[in-house]
Amino acid sequence: MTAAPRPAIVSVRDLVVGFGNRVVLDHLSLDVLPGEILGFTGLPGAGAKELARAIFGLHAASGTIVLNGRESPLPGNPRAAFDAGIAYLSDDRRKDGAVGQMSIGNNIALSSLPSRVQAGFIDRKAEAAVIAHYFGAMGIKAPNADYAVNTLSGGNQQKVCLGRVLATKPRLLIVDEPTRGIDVG
């Protein structure tokens, strides 16, 4: 007896990404099944980074995405992606990941902030709980979450960035070279 096929939890259809007159990805479609980890690799400019950034709304693209059983156009910007349950961890934590002068806690709380705002006010108790949870869960090596991110090692900065995107409770997590710049130990 064969098991019934499992429905995809994420489907991307007819993704087209172009820059100027050059098409980087042309009508790409893919499905991700429950429990799958899907990886893309290739030389710079081959389309892996552009694919990740297009699904998160950082590159102009056309196509549709089915997530949580709902079909919609690809997000046009990161806020729309977060709202749809998509999070992205950049390979460049200094440029796209962490706000260096801000505290570890503020960095962790940043992307999920809209979920804690009611009537224009931030629920500080809920925010403190999110910060404490991800500060501990990520094993960030710092005396407390009040330290500035730019005082941390590269690996700890990456942990802060991962905590920040996980705090959005994404349905789809896209990681772009997540171990870049992290010590082997």
mmCIF file of C-alpha atoms in Angstrom:
data_model
loop_
_atom_site.group_PDB
_atom_site.id
_atom_site.type_symbol
_atom_site.label_atom_id
_atom_site.label_comp_id
_atom_site.label_asym_id
_atom_site.label_seq_id
_atom_site.Cartn_x
_atom_site.Cartn_y
_atom_site.Cartn_z
ATOM 1 C CA MET A 1 0.000 0.000 0.000
ATOM 2 C CA THR A 2 1.401 3.392 -0.960
ATOM 3 C CA ALA A 3 1.015 6.406 1.264
ATOM 4 C CA ALA A 4 -1.077 9.224 -0.100
ATOM 5 C CA PRO A 5 1.063 12.085 -1.412
ATOM 6 C CA ARG A 6 1.497 14.870 1.099
ATOM 7 C CA PRO A 7 0.462 18.326 -0.027
ATOM 8 C CA ALA A 8 3.177 20.941 -0.316
ATOM 9 C CA ILE A 9 3.368 23.426 2.550
ATOM 10 C CA VAL A 10 4.960 26.006 0.238
ATOM 11 C CA SER A 11 4.585 26.271 -3.518
ATOM 12 C CA VAL A 12 6.124 28.917 -5.729
ATOM 13 C CA ARG A 13 4.782 29.182 -9.268
ATOM 14 C CA ASP A 14 6.142 30.921 -12.362
ATOM 15 C CA LEU A 15 8.751 33.002 -10.513
ATOM 16 C CA VAL A 16 10.486 35.450 -12.827
ATOM 17 C CA VAL A 17 13.326 37.642 -11.563
ATOM 18 C CA GLY A 18 15.147 40.035 -13.826
ATOM 19 C CA PHE A 19 17.649 42.864 -13.568
ATOM 20 C CA GLY A 20 17.498 45.403 -16.360
ATOM 21 C CA ASN A 21 17.324 43.434 -19.595
ATOM 22 C CA ARG A 22 18.770 40.241 -18.021
ATOM 23 C CA VAL A 23 16.457 37.491 -16.750
ATOM 24 C CA VAL A 24 18.043 35.695 -13.770
ATOM 25 C CA LEU A 25 15.211 33.240 -13.077
ATOM 26 C CA ASP A 26 12.661 32.408 -15.756
ATOM 27 C CA HIS A 27 9.357 30.769 -14.734
ATOM 28 C CA LEU A 28 10.778 28.753 -11.859
ATOM 29 C CA SER A 29 8.331 26.618 -9.869
ATOM 30 C CA LEU A 30 8.997 24.591 -6.746
ATOM 31 C CA ASP A 31 7.238 22.765 -3.931
ATOM 32 C CA VAL A 32 8.385 22.173 -0.365
ATOM 33 C CA LEU A 33 6.767 19.246 1.431
ATOM 34 C CA PRO A 34 6.285 18.996 5.214
ATOM 35 C CA GLY A 35 9.585 18.273 6.960
ATOM 36 C CA GLU A 36 11.688 19.082 3.901
ATOM 37 C CA ILE A 37 14.692 21.351 3.852
ATOM 38 C CA LEU A 38 15.288 22.686 0.367
ATOM 39 C CA GLY A 39 18.686 24.091 -0.560
ATOM 40 C CA PHE A 40 19.936 26.063 -3.535
ATOM 41 C CA THR A 41 23.524 26.577 -4.490
ATOM 42 C CA GLY A 42 25.540 27.908 -7.358
ATOM 43 C CA LEU A 43 28.096 30.448 -8.406
ATOM 44 C CA PRO A 44 27.372 34.107 -7.672
ATOM 45 C CA GLY A 45 24.810 35.348 -10.163
ATOM 46 C CA ALA A 46 23.394 31.859 -10.837
ATOM 47 C CA GLY A 47 20.122 32.789 -9.142
ATOM 48 C CA ALA A 48 20.175 31.186 -5.666
ATOM 49 C CA LYS A 49 20.459 34.480 -3.769
ATOM 50 C CA GLU A 50 18.014 36.181 -6.134
ATOM 51 C CA LEU A 51 15.488 33.385 -5.535
ATOM 52 C CA ALA A 52 15.679 33.766 -1.760
ATOM 53 C CA ARG A 53 15.481 37.549 -1.879
ATOM 54 C CA ALA A 54 12.575 37.520 -4.388
ATOM 55 C CA ILE A 55 10.458 35.194 -2.221
ATOM 56 C CA PHE A 56 11.045 37.578 0.713
ATOM 57 C CA GLY A 57 10.169 40.683 -1.319
ATOM 58 C CA LEU A 58 13.670 42.156 -1.602
ATOM 59 C CA HIS A 59 13.876 41.784 -5.404
ATOM 60 C CA ALA A 60 11.157 42.739 -7.834
ATOM 61 C CA ALA A 61 9.667 39.535 -9.178
ATOM 62 C CA SER A 62 6.512 38.110 -10.622
ATOM 63 C CA GLY A 63 4.878 34.846 -9.726
ATOM 64 C CA THR A 64 2.690 33.408 -7.012
ATOM 65 C CA ILE A 65 3.226 31.642 -3.716
ATOM 66 C CA VAL A 66 0.942 29.227 -1.906
ATOM 67 C CA LEU A 67 1.569 29.329 1.834
ATOM 68 C CA ASN A 68 -0.772 28.148 4.565
ATOM 69 C CA GLY A 69 -3.126 26.958 1.810
ATOM 70 C CA ARG A 70 -3.572 30.480 0.420
ATOM 71 C CA GLU A 71 -2.349 31.557 -2.999
ATOM 72 C CA SER A 72 -1.152 35.124 -3.384
ATOM 73 C CA PRO A 73 1.305 37.161 -5.416
ATOM 74 C CA LEU A 74 4.874 37.089 -4.123
ATOM 75 C CA PRO A 75 5.390 39.643 -1.335
ATOM 76 C CA GLY A 76 6.406 43.038 -2.675
ATOM 77 C CA ASN A 77 8.407 43.984 0.432
ATOM 78 C CA PRO A 78 9.728 42.467 3.674
ATOM 79 C CA ARG A 79 6.804 43.683 5.832
ATOM 80 C CA ALA A 80 4.374 41.869 3.504
ATOM 81 C CA ALA A 81 6.596 38.781 3.696
ATOM 82 C CA PHE A 82 6.623 38.827 7.520
ATOM 83 C CA ASP A 83 2.837 39.291 7.491
ATOM 84 C CA ALA A 84 2.546 36.242 5.208
ATOM 85 C CA GLY A 85 4.688 34.141 7.564
ATOM 86 C CA ILE A 86 7.952 34.340 5.601
ATOM 87 C CA ALA A 87 11.248 35.272 7.261
ATOM 88 C CA TYR A 88 14.688 35.771 5.707
ATOM 89 C CA LEU A 89 18.110 35.550 7.323
ATOM 90 C CA SER A 90 20.667 37.393 5.207
ATOM 91 C CA ASP A 91 24.208 36.210 4.626
ATOM 92 C CA ASP A 92 25.458 39.724 5.440
ATOM 93 C CA ARG A 93 24.570 40.391 9.079
ATOM 94 C CA ARG A 94 26.351 43.767 9.098
ATOM 95 C CA LYS A 95 24.573 45.145 6.033
ATOM 96 C CA ASP A 96 21.173 43.421 6.168
ATOM 97 C CA GLY A 97 20.932 41.634 9.503
ATOM 98 C CA ALA A 98 21.745 43.484 12.690
ATOM 99 C CA VAL A 99 21.499 47.110 13.695
ATOM 100 C CA GLY A 100 24.945 47.346 15.293
ATOM 101 C CA GLN A 101 24.402 50.292 17.636
ATOM 102 C CA MET A 102 21.134 48.888 18.990
ATOM 103 C CA SER A 103 21.012 46.471 21.882
ATOM 104 C CA ILE A 104 20.809 42.719 21.490
ATOM 105 C CA GLY A 105 17.279 42.842 22.878
ATOM 106 C CA ASN A 106 16.066 45.572 20.527
ATOM 107 C CA ASN A 107 17.535 43.661 17.580
ATOM 108 C CA ILE A 108 15.777 40.446 18.630
ATOM 109 C CA ALA A 109 12.454 42.261 19.062
ATOM 110 C CA LEU A 110 12.648 44.406 15.930
ATOM 111 C CA SER A 111 11.056 42.245 13.205
ATOM 112 C CA SER A 112 8.237 40.926 15.401
ATOM 113 C CA LEU A 113 7.373 44.336 16.884
ATOM 114 C CA PRO A 114 3.992 44.698 15.091
ATOM 115 C CA SER A 115 2.705 41.600 16.909
ATOM 116 C CA ARG A 116 3.180 43.366 20.268
ATOM 117 C CA VAL A 117 1.644 46.740 19.421
ATOM 118 C CA GLN A 118 -1.903 47.442 20.560
ATOM 119 C CA ALA A 119 -3.596 50.812 20.109
ATOM 120 C CA GLY A 120 -0.224 52.339 19.235
ATOM 121 C CA PHE A 121 1.543 51.121 22.385
ATOM 122 C CA ILE A 122 4.169 48.407 22.726
ATOM 123 C CA ASP A 123 3.381 45.641 25.216
ATOM 124 C CA ARG A 124 6.695 45.863 27.100
ATOM 125 C CA LYS A 125 6.014 42.728 29.182
ATOM 126 C CA ALA A 126 5.474 40.654 26.017
ATOM 127 C CA GLU A 127 8.555 42.236 24.437
ATOM 128 C CA ALA A 128 10.707 41.376 27.478
ATOM 129 C CA ALA A 129 9.468 37.775 27.277
ATOM 130 C CA VAL A 130 10.411 37.505 23.577
ATOM 131 C CA ILE A 131 13.854 38.971 24.244
ATOM 132 C CA ALA A 132 14.513 36.699 27.241
ATOM 133 C CA HIS A 133 13.371 33.616 25.338
ATOM 134 C CA TYR A 134 15.523 34.134 22.231
ATOM 135 C CA PHE A 135 18.514 35.494 24.164
ATOM 136 C CA GLY A 136 18.564 32.217 26.107
ATOM 137 C CA ALA A 137 17.485 29.869 23.313
ATOM 138 C CA MET A 138 20.178 31.163 20.951
ATOM 139 C CA GLY A 139 22.879 30.855 23.621
ATOM 140 C CA ILE A 140 24.110 34.401 22.984
ATOM 141 C CA LYS A 141 27.390 35.021 24.798
ATOM 142 C CA ALA A 142 26.847 38.384 26.497
ATOM 143 C CA PRO A 143 26.218 39.423 30.107
ATOM 144 C CA ASN A 144 22.673 40.544 29.179
ATOM 145 C CA ALA A 145 20.509 41.687 26.288
ATOM 146 C CA ASP A 146 21.299 45.379 26.874
ATOM 147 C CA TYR A 147 24.724 45.139 25.211
ATOM 148 C CA ALA A 148 25.109 46.611 21.722
ATOM 149 C CA VAL A 149 25.199 44.028 18.950
ATOM 150 C CA ASN A 150 28.392 45.487 17.477
ATOM 151 C CA THR A 151 30.268 44.488 20.674
ATOM 152 C CA LEU A 152 29.614 40.786 19.960
ATOM 153 C CA SER A 153 31.613 38.270 17.959
ATOM 154 C CA GLY A 154 30.399 37.480 14.444
ATOM 155 C CA GLY A 155 28.877 34.195 15.543
ATOM 156 C CA ASN A 156 26.929 35.845 18.347
ATOM 157 C CA GLN A 157 25.748 38.583 15.998
ATOM 158 C CA GLN A 158 24.429 35.839 13.709
ATOM 159 C CA LYS A 159 22.627 34.243 16.687
ATOM 160 C CA VAL A 160 20.944 37.589 17.381
ATOM 161 C CA CYS A 161 19.841 37.815 13.746
ATOM 162 C CA LEU A 162 18.485 34.259 13.813
ATOM 163 C CA GLY A 163 16.614 34.993 17.041
ATOM 164 C CA ARG A 164 15.133 38.105 15.431
ATOM 165 C CA VAL A 165 13.688 36.212 12.447
ATOM 166 C CA LEU A 166 12.542 33.246 14.559
ATOM 167 C CA ALA A 167 10.666 35.669 16.835
ATOM 168 C CA THR A 168 8.342 36.385 13.894
ATOM 169 C CA LYS A 169 7.249 32.718 14.136
ATOM 170 C CA PRO A 170 7.652 32.154 10.399
ATOM 171 C CA ARG A 171 5.875 29.441 8.457
ATOM 172 C CA LEU A 172 8.736 29.604 5.927
ATOM 173 C CA LEU A 173 12.294 30.437 6.991
ATOM 174 C CA ILE A 174 14.767 31.309 4.253
ATOM 175 C CA VAL A 175 18.426 31.295 5.286
ATOM 176 C CA ASP A 176 21.091 32.663 2.959
ATOM 177 C CA GLU A 177 24.483 31.164 3.866
ATOM 178 C CA PRO A 178 23.634 31.003 7.597
ATOM 179 C CA THR A 179 27.109 29.916 8.690
ATOM 180 C CA ARG A 180 29.072 32.545 6.741
ATOM 181 C CA GLY A 181 31.608 34.204 9.015
ATOM 182 C CA ILE A 182 30.975 31.893 11.960
ATOM 183 C CA ASP A 183 33.842 30.069 13.662
ATOM 184 C CA VAL A 184 33.843 26.298 13.199
ATOM 185 C CA GLY A 185 33.754 25.734 16.994
#
